[in-house]
PDB file of C-alpha atoms in Angstrom:
ATOM      1  CA  MET A   1    -164.991  18.883 107.603  1.00  0.00           C
ATOM      2  CA  LYS A   2    -164.576  21.911 110.103  1.00  0.00           C
ATOM      3  CA  LYS A   3    -160.588  21.340 109.926  1.00  0.00           C
ATOM      4  CA  SER A   4    -160.734  21.634 105.766  1.00  0.00           C
ATOM      5  CA  ALA A   5    -162.998  24.608 106.293  1.00  0.00           C
ATOM      6  CA  PHE A   6    -161.012  26.386 108.904  1.00  0.00           C
ATOM      7  CA  PHE A   7    -157.709  25.767 106.789  1.00  0.00           C
ATOM      8  CA  SER A   8    -159.568  26.997 103.661  1.00  0.00           C
ATOM      9  CA  ALA A   9    -160.612  30.452 105.843  1.00  0.00           C
ATOM     10  CA  ALA A  10    -156.851  30.383 107.028  1.00  0.00           C
ATOM     11  CA  ALA A  11    -155.387  30.125 103.207  1.00  0.00           C
ATOM     12  CA  ILE A  12    -157.981  32.996 102.209  1.00  0.00           C
ATOM     13  CA  GLY A  13    -157.015  35.195 104.818  1.00  0.00           C
ATOM     14  CA  VAL A  14    -153.624  34.848 103.905  1.00  0.00           C
ATOM     15  CA  MET A  15    -153.869  35.326 100.887  1.00  0.00           C
ATOM     16  CA  SER A  16    -155.776  38.410 101.330  1.00  0.00           C
ATOM     17  CA  ILE A  17    -153.293  39.891 103.827  1.00  0.00           C
ATOM     18  CA  SER A  18    -150.518  39.366 101.090  1.00  0.00           C
ATOM     19  CA  LEU A  19    -152.435  41.212  98.616  1.00  0.00           C
ATOM     20  CA  ALA A  20    -153.211  43.889 100.781  1.00  0.00           C
ATOM     21  CA  TRP A  21    -149.187  44.291 101.403  1.00  0.00           C
ATOM     22  CA  ALA A  22    -148.849  44.602  97.757  1.00  0.00           C
ATOM     23  CA  THR A  23    -147.434  47.990  96.719  1.00  0.00           C
ATOM     24  CA  PRO A  24    -146.742  50.230  93.746  1.00  0.00           C
ATOM     25  CA  GLN A  25    -143.138  49.526  94.894  1.00  0.00           C
ATOM     26  CA  GLN A  26    -143.263  45.784  94.283  1.00  0.00           C
ATOM     27  CA  ALA A  27    -144.487  46.429  90.929  1.00  0.00           C
ATOM     28  CA  VAL A  28    -141.788  48.851  90.325  1.00  0.00           C
ATOM     29  CA  GLY A  29    -139.185  46.128  91.474  1.00  0.00           C
ATOM     30  CA  GLN A  30    -140.736  43.563  89.267  1.00  0.00           C
ATOM     31  CA  ILE A  31    -140.505  45.572  86.123  1.00  0.00           C
ATOM     32  CA  ARG A  32    -137.069  46.606  87.284  1.00  0.00           C
ATOM     33  CA  THR A  33    -136.400  42.538  87.716  1.00  0.00           C
ATOM     34  CA  ASN A  34    -138.098  41.655  84.754  1.00  0.00           C
ATOM     35  CA  ALA A  35    -136.236  44.298  82.508  1.00  0.00           C
ATOM     36  CA  ASP A  36    -132.849  43.276  83.916  1.00  0.00           C
ATOM     37  CA  GLN A  37    -133.483  39.673  83.304  1.00  0.00           C
ATOM     38  CA  VAL A  38    -134.767  39.952  79.644  1.00  0.00           C
ATOM     39  CA  LEU A  39    -131.826  42.324  78.952  1.00  0.00           C
ATOM     40  CA  ALA A  40    -129.136  39.771  80.342  1.00  0.00           C
ATOM     41  CA  ILE A  41    -130.708  37.144  78.244  1.00  0.00           C
ATOM     42  CA  LEU A  42    -130.902  39.569  74.997  1.00  0.00           C
ATOM     43  CA  ASN A  43    -126.922  40.341  75.743  1.00  0.00           C
ATOM     44  CA  LYS A  44    -126.368  36.609  75.039  1.00  0.00           C
ATOM     45  CA  ALA A  45    -127.290  36.781  71.531  1.00  0.00           C
ATOM     46  CA  LYS A  46    -124.321  36.043  68.895  1.00  0.00           C
ATOM     47  CA  SER A  47    -126.547  37.546  66.099  1.00  0.00           C
ATOM     48  CA  PRO A  48    -129.318  39.447  65.430  1.00  0.00           C
ATOM     49  CA  ASN A  49    -131.588  36.736  64.530  1.00  0.00           C
ATOM     50  CA  ASP A  50    -130.649  34.512  67.354  1.00  0.00           C
ATOM     51  CA  ALA A  51    -133.737  32.548  67.599  1.00  0.00           C
ATOM     52  CA  GLN A  52    -132.867  30.335  70.742  1.00  0.00           C
ATOM     53  CA  VAL A  53    -131.822  33.867  72.750  1.00  0.00           C
ATOM     54  CA  ARG A  54    -135.211  35.419  71.642  1.00  0.00           C
ATOM     55  CA  ARG A  55    -137.208  32.278  72.463  1.00  0.00           C
ATOM     56  CA  GLU A  56    -135.706  32.063  75.944  1.00  0.00           C
ATOM     57  CA  ALA A  57    -136.360  35.711  76.434  1.00  0.00           C
ATOM     58  CA  GLU A  58    -140.047  35.046  75.150  1.00  0.00           C
ATOM     59  CA  ASN A  59    -140.468  32.129  77.930  1.00  0.00           C
ATOM     60  CA  TYR A  60    -139.091  34.122  80.737  1.00  0.00           C
ATOM     61  CA  ALA A  61    -141.410  37.113  80.178  1.00  0.00           C
ATOM     62  CA  ILE A  62    -144.695  35.510  79.216  1.00  0.00           C
ATOM     63  CA  PRO A  63    -145.971  34.458  82.424  1.00  0.00           C
ATOM     64  CA  TYR A  64    -145.412  38.233  83.514  1.00  0.00           C
ATOM     65  CA  PHE A  65    -148.302  38.821  81.060  1.00  0.00           C
ATOM     66  CA  ASP A  66    -151.957  38.466  81.558  1.00  0.00           C
ATOM     67  CA  PHE A  67    -153.195  37.659  78.022  1.00  0.00           C
ATOM     68  CA  GLU A  68    -156.645  37.293  78.907  1.00  0.00           C
ATOM     69  CA  ARG A  69    -157.018  40.542  80.142  1.00  0.00           C
ATOM     70  CA  LEU A  70    -155.009  42.274  77.431  1.00  0.00           C
ATOM     71  CA  THR A  71    -157.281  40.432  75.145  1.00  0.00           C
ATOM     72  CA  ALA A  72    -160.443  41.505  76.918  1.00  0.00           C
ATOM     73  CA  ARG A  73    -159.124  45.130  77.264  1.00  0.00           C
ATOM     74  CA  ALA A  74    -158.318  45.193  73.535  1.00  0.00           C
ATOM     75  CA  VAL A  75    -161.812  43.538  72.568  1.00  0.00           C
ATOM     76  CA  GLY A  76    -163.630  46.348  75.107  1.00  0.00           C
ATOM     77  CA  ALA A  77    -167.601  46.110  75.723  1.00  0.00           C
ATOM     78  CA  PRO A  78    -168.393  43.186  73.495  1.00  0.00           C
ATOM     79  CA  TRP A  79    -165.703  40.887  75.363  1.00  0.00           C
ATOM     80  CA  ARG A  80    -168.934  39.903  77.641  1.00  0.00           C
ATOM     81  CA  GLN A  81    -170.866  38.697  74.944  1.00  0.00           C
ATOM     82  CA  ALA A  82    -168.139  36.131  73.852  1.00  0.00           C
ATOM     83  CA  THR A  83    -168.516  32.208  75.065  1.00  0.00           C
ATOM     84  CA  ALA A  84    -166.137  31.039  77.105  1.00  0.00           C
ATOM     85  CA  ALA A  85    -164.712  28.854  74.222  1.00  0.00           C
ATOM     86  CA  GLN A  86    -164.478  32.078  72.033  1.00  0.00           C
ATOM     87  CA  LYS A  87    -162.542  33.992  74.768  1.00  0.00           C
ATOM     88  CA  GLN A  88    -160.266  31.353  75.306  1.00  0.00           C
ATOM     89  CA  ALA A  89    -159.472  30.984  71.335  1.00  0.00           C
ATOM     90  CA  LEU A  90    -159.343  34.612  70.887  1.00  0.00           C
ATOM     91  CA  SER A  91    -156.970  35.335  73.694  1.00  0.00           C
ATOM     92  CA  ALA A  92    -154.641  32.314  72.775  1.00  0.00           C
ATOM     93  CA  GLU A  93    -154.822  33.949  68.735  1.00  0.00           C
ATOM     94  CA  PHE A  94    -154.001  37.200  70.292  1.00  0.00           C
ATOM     95  CA  LYS A  95    -151.247  35.881  72.483  1.00  0.00           C
ATOM     96  CA  THR A  96    -149.406  34.683  69.344  1.00  0.00           C
ATOM     97  CA  LEU A  97    -150.095  37.737  67.381  1.00  0.00           C
ATOM     98  CA  LEU A  98    -148.682  39.781  69.831  1.00  0.00           C
ATOM     99  CA  ILE A  99    -145.697  37.408  70.363  1.00  0.00           C
ATOM    100  CA  ARG A 100    -144.978  37.178  66.803  1.00  0.00           C
ATOM    101  CA  THR A 101    -145.207  40.969  66.504  1.00  0.00           C
ATOM    102  CA  TYR A 102    -142.942  42.046  69.265  1.00  0.00           C
ATOM    103  CA  SER A 103    -140.382  39.670  69.274  1.00  0.00           C
ATOM    104  CA  GLY A 104    -139.063  40.008  65.863  1.00  0.00           C
ATOM    105  CA  THR A 105    -137.915  43.836  67.503  1.00  0.00           C
ATOM    106  CA  MET A 106    -136.848  42.259  70.729  1.00  0.00           C
ATOM    107  CA  MET A 107    -133.504  41.810  69.598  1.00  0.00           C
ATOM    108  CA  SER A 108    -133.046  45.499  68.743  1.00  0.00           C
ATOM    109  CA  PHE A 109    -133.128  46.264  72.497  1.00  0.00           C
ATOM    110  CA  LYS A 110    -129.716  44.158  73.075  1.00  0.00           C
ATOM    111  CA  ASN A 111    -127.431  46.381  75.258  1.00  0.00           C
ATOM    112  CA  ALA A 112    -130.590  48.945  75.675  1.00  0.00           C
ATOM    113  CA  LYS A 113    -130.455  51.205  78.960  1.00  0.00           C
ATOM    114  CA  VAL A 114    -133.615  50.632  81.003  1.00  0.00           C
ATOM    115  CA  ASN A 115    -134.312  53.562  83.597  1.00  0.00           C
ATOM    116  CA  VAL A 116    -137.675  52.194  85.573  1.00  0.00           C
ATOM    117  CA  ARG A 117    -138.959  55.331  87.449  1.00  0.00           C
ATOM    118  CA  ASP A 118    -139.838  54.963  91.137  1.00  0.00           C
ATOM    119  CA  ASN A 119    -143.353  57.220  91.215  1.00  0.00           C
ATOM    120  CA  ALA A 120    -145.584  54.228  89.917  1.00  0.00           C
ATOM    121  CA  GLN A 121    -149.173  55.382  90.098  1.00  0.00           C
ATOM    122  CA  VAL A 122    -152.406  53.523  91.383  1.00  0.00           C
ATOM    123  CA  LYS A 123    -155.225  53.595  88.941  1.00  0.00           C
ATOM    124  CA  GLY A 124    -158.039  51.778  90.839  1.00  0.00           C
ATOM    125  CA  LYS A 125    -156.916  47.630  90.932  1.00  0.00           C
ATOM    126  CA  ASP A 126    -154.046  48.415  88.221  1.00  0.00           C
ATOM    127  CA  VAL A 127    -150.374  49.994  89.085  1.00  0.00           C
ATOM    128  CA  VAL A 128    -148.805  51.899  86.148  1.00  0.00           C
ATOM    129  CA  VAL A 129    -145.034  51.877  86.148  1.00  0.00           C
ATOM    130  CA  ARG A 130    -143.068  53.982  84.091  1.00  0.00           C
ATOM    131  CA  ALA A 131    -139.841  53.298  82.186  1.00  0.00           C
ATOM    132  CA  GLU A 132    -137.586  54.959  79.719  1.00  0.00           C
ATOM    133  CA  VAL A 133    -135.815  52.588  77.349  1.00  0.00           C
ATOM    134  CA  THR A 134    -133.075  53.807  75.222  1.00  0.00           C
ATOM    135  CA  PRO A 135    -131.633  51.381  72.653  1.00  0.00           C
ATOM    136  CA  PRO A 136    -127.909  51.523  71.755  1.00  0.00           C
ATOM    137  CA  GLY A 137    -127.490  54.456  69.666  1.00  0.00           C
ATOM    138  CA  GLY A 138    -131.299  55.366  69.513  1.00  0.00           C
ATOM    139  CA  LYS A 139    -133.481  57.718  71.238  1.00  0.00           C
ATOM    140  CA  ALA A 140    -135.072  57.272  74.762  1.00  0.00           C
ATOM    141  CA  VAL A 141    -138.855  55.718  74.518  1.00  0.00           C
ATOM    142  CA  MET A 142    -141.306  55.967  77.416  1.00  0.00           C
ATOM    143  CA  MET A 143    -143.300  53.085  78.288  1.00  0.00           C
ATOM    144  CA  ASP A 144    -145.911  52.659  80.670  1.00  0.00           C
ATOM    145  CA  TYR A 145    -146.782  49.496  81.856  1.00  0.00           C
ATOM    146  CA  THR A 146    -149.927  48.821  83.298  1.00  0.00           C
ATOM    147  CA  LEU A 147    -149.893  45.746  85.918  1.00  0.00           C
ATOM    148  CA  ASN A 148    -152.413  44.156  87.643  1.00  0.00           C
ATOM    149  CA  LYS A 149    -151.680  41.777  91.101  1.00  0.00           C
ATOM    150  CA  GLY A 150    -152.070  38.345  90.455  1.00  0.00           C
ATOM    151  CA  ALA A 151    -151.742  35.391  92.661  1.00  0.00           C
ATOM    152  CA  LYS A 152    -148.135  35.149  92.685  1.00  0.00           C
ATOM    153  CA  ASN A 153    -146.744  38.506  90.978  1.00  0.00           C
ATOM    154  CA  TYR A 154    -147.839  41.635  89.277  1.00  0.00           C
ATOM    155  CA  ARG A 155    -149.237  40.803  85.266  1.00  0.00           C
ATOM    156  CA  VAL A 156    -149.098  43.179  82.503  1.00  0.00           C
ATOM    157  CA  VAL A 157    -152.366  44.294  81.364  1.00  0.00           C
ATOM    158  CA  ASP A 158    -151.379  46.908  78.892  1.00  0.00           C
ATOM    159  CA  VAL A 159    -148.223  48.715  77.485  1.00  0.00           C
ATOM    160  CA  ALA A 160    -148.148  52.233  76.236  1.00  0.00           C
ATOM    161  CA  VAL A 161    -145.440  53.335  73.943  1.00  0.00           C
ATOM    162  CA  GLU A 162    -144.928  57.271  74.176  1.00  0.00           C
ATOM    163  CA  GLY A 163    -148.377  57.205  75.222  1.00  0.00           C
ATOM    164  CA  GLN A 164    -149.918  55.044  72.573  1.00  0.00           C
ATOM    165  CA  SER A 165    -151.792  51.903  74.372  1.00  0.00           C
ATOM    166  CA  LEU A 166    -151.118  48.683  72.849  1.00  0.00           C
ATOM    167  CA  VAL A 167    -154.656  47.842  74.084  1.00  0.00           C
ATOM    168  CA  THR A 168    -156.368  50.771  72.686  1.00  0.00           C
ATOM    169  CA  ALA A 169    -154.528  50.164  69.183  1.00  0.00           C
ATOM    170  CA  TYR A 170    -156.362  47.101  68.505  1.00  0.00           C
ATOM    171  CA  ARG A 171    -159.672  47.928  70.274  1.00  0.00           C
ATOM    172  CA  GLY A 172    -161.097  49.980  66.880  1.00  0.00           C
ATOM    173  CA  GLN A 173    -159.875  47.153  64.516  1.00  0.00           C
ATOM    174  CA  PHE A 174    -161.292  44.582  66.769  1.00  0.00           C
ATOM    175  CA  GLY A 175    -164.557  46.257  67.023  1.00  0.00           C
ATOM    176  CA  GLN A 176    -164.822  46.501  63.273  1.00  0.00           C
ATOM    177  CA  ILE A 177    -163.966  43.022  62.648  1.00  0.00           C
ATOM    178  CA  ILE A 178    -166.480  42.074  65.600  1.00  0.00           C
ATOM    179  CA  GLN A 179    -169.403  44.056  63.982  1.00  0.00           C
ATOM    180  CA  GLN A 180    -168.922  42.663  60.402  1.00  0.00           C
ATOM    181  CA  LYS A 181    -168.029  39.168  61.151  1.00  0.00           C
ATOM    182  CA  GLY A 182    -168.495  38.376  64.920  1.00  0.00           C
ATOM    183  CA  PHE A 183    -166.274  36.942  67.570  1.00  0.00           C
ATOM    184  CA  ASP A 184    -165.632  33.794  65.301  1.00  0.00           C
ATOM    185  CA  GLY A 185    -164.601  35.985  62.293  1.00  0.00           C
ATOM    186  CA  LEU A 186    -162.072  37.758  64.582  1.00  0.00           C
ATOM    187  CA  ILE A 187    -160.783  34.520  65.917  1.00  0.00           C
ATOM    188  CA  ALA A 188    -160.387  33.559  62.027  1.00  0.00           C
ATOM    189  CA  ASP A 189    -158.739  36.741  60.959  1.00  0.00           C
ATOM    190  CA  LEU A 190    -156.062  36.317  63.855  1.00  0.00           C
ATOM    191  CA  LYS A 191    -155.861  32.686  62.994  1.00  0.00           C
ATOM    192  CA  ALA A 192    -154.903  33.568  59.138  1.00  0.00           C
ATOM    193  CA  LYS A 193    -152.507  36.460  60.500  1.00  0.00           C
ATOM    194  CA  ASN A 194    -150.617  34.113  62.627  1.00  0.00           C
ATOM    195  CA  SER A 195    -150.429  31.223  59.923  1.00  0.00           C
ATOM    196  CA  LYS A 196    -148.491  33.576  57.797  1.00  0.00           C
TER     197      LYS A 196
END
């Protein structure tokens, strides 16, 4: 019993030390690596509708997003009133919606240039990493990735494109639906959108 308590305390101590050493530069490095990997995958595409390549890019990127936190931020204060089952269902439906919405545009970033800025900002427990993304023949777009340190890596909890937060864009819409139909109504609406 004493041995297991000692090992538990040691594990927590090691984890605390590793989290304490997490730096904004680690978040910058992770975004750079993620961008390089996703672009390498997209560059394998033989056509603009290469479903296999799109799926491979999605499968690579998904573990780097915290969909529960994304959903909680998009819902805002009412999130605390949802049951555990509602939170789980809402997070799953929002994840599906985001993947379906953004994976379609992903292929347009094949051969894009990504310049991840070094000057990440710490905002409480979050780190904001800025990147300039220039699609081929297109205009550069500024993207801010808000990340939070997880157990293994940083995970995205919001993305802002040209200053427009993904989370904020959905918050008003979700708030209205929750007011009118409740959480189950929002879950049903997202399921309906996702089934189209």
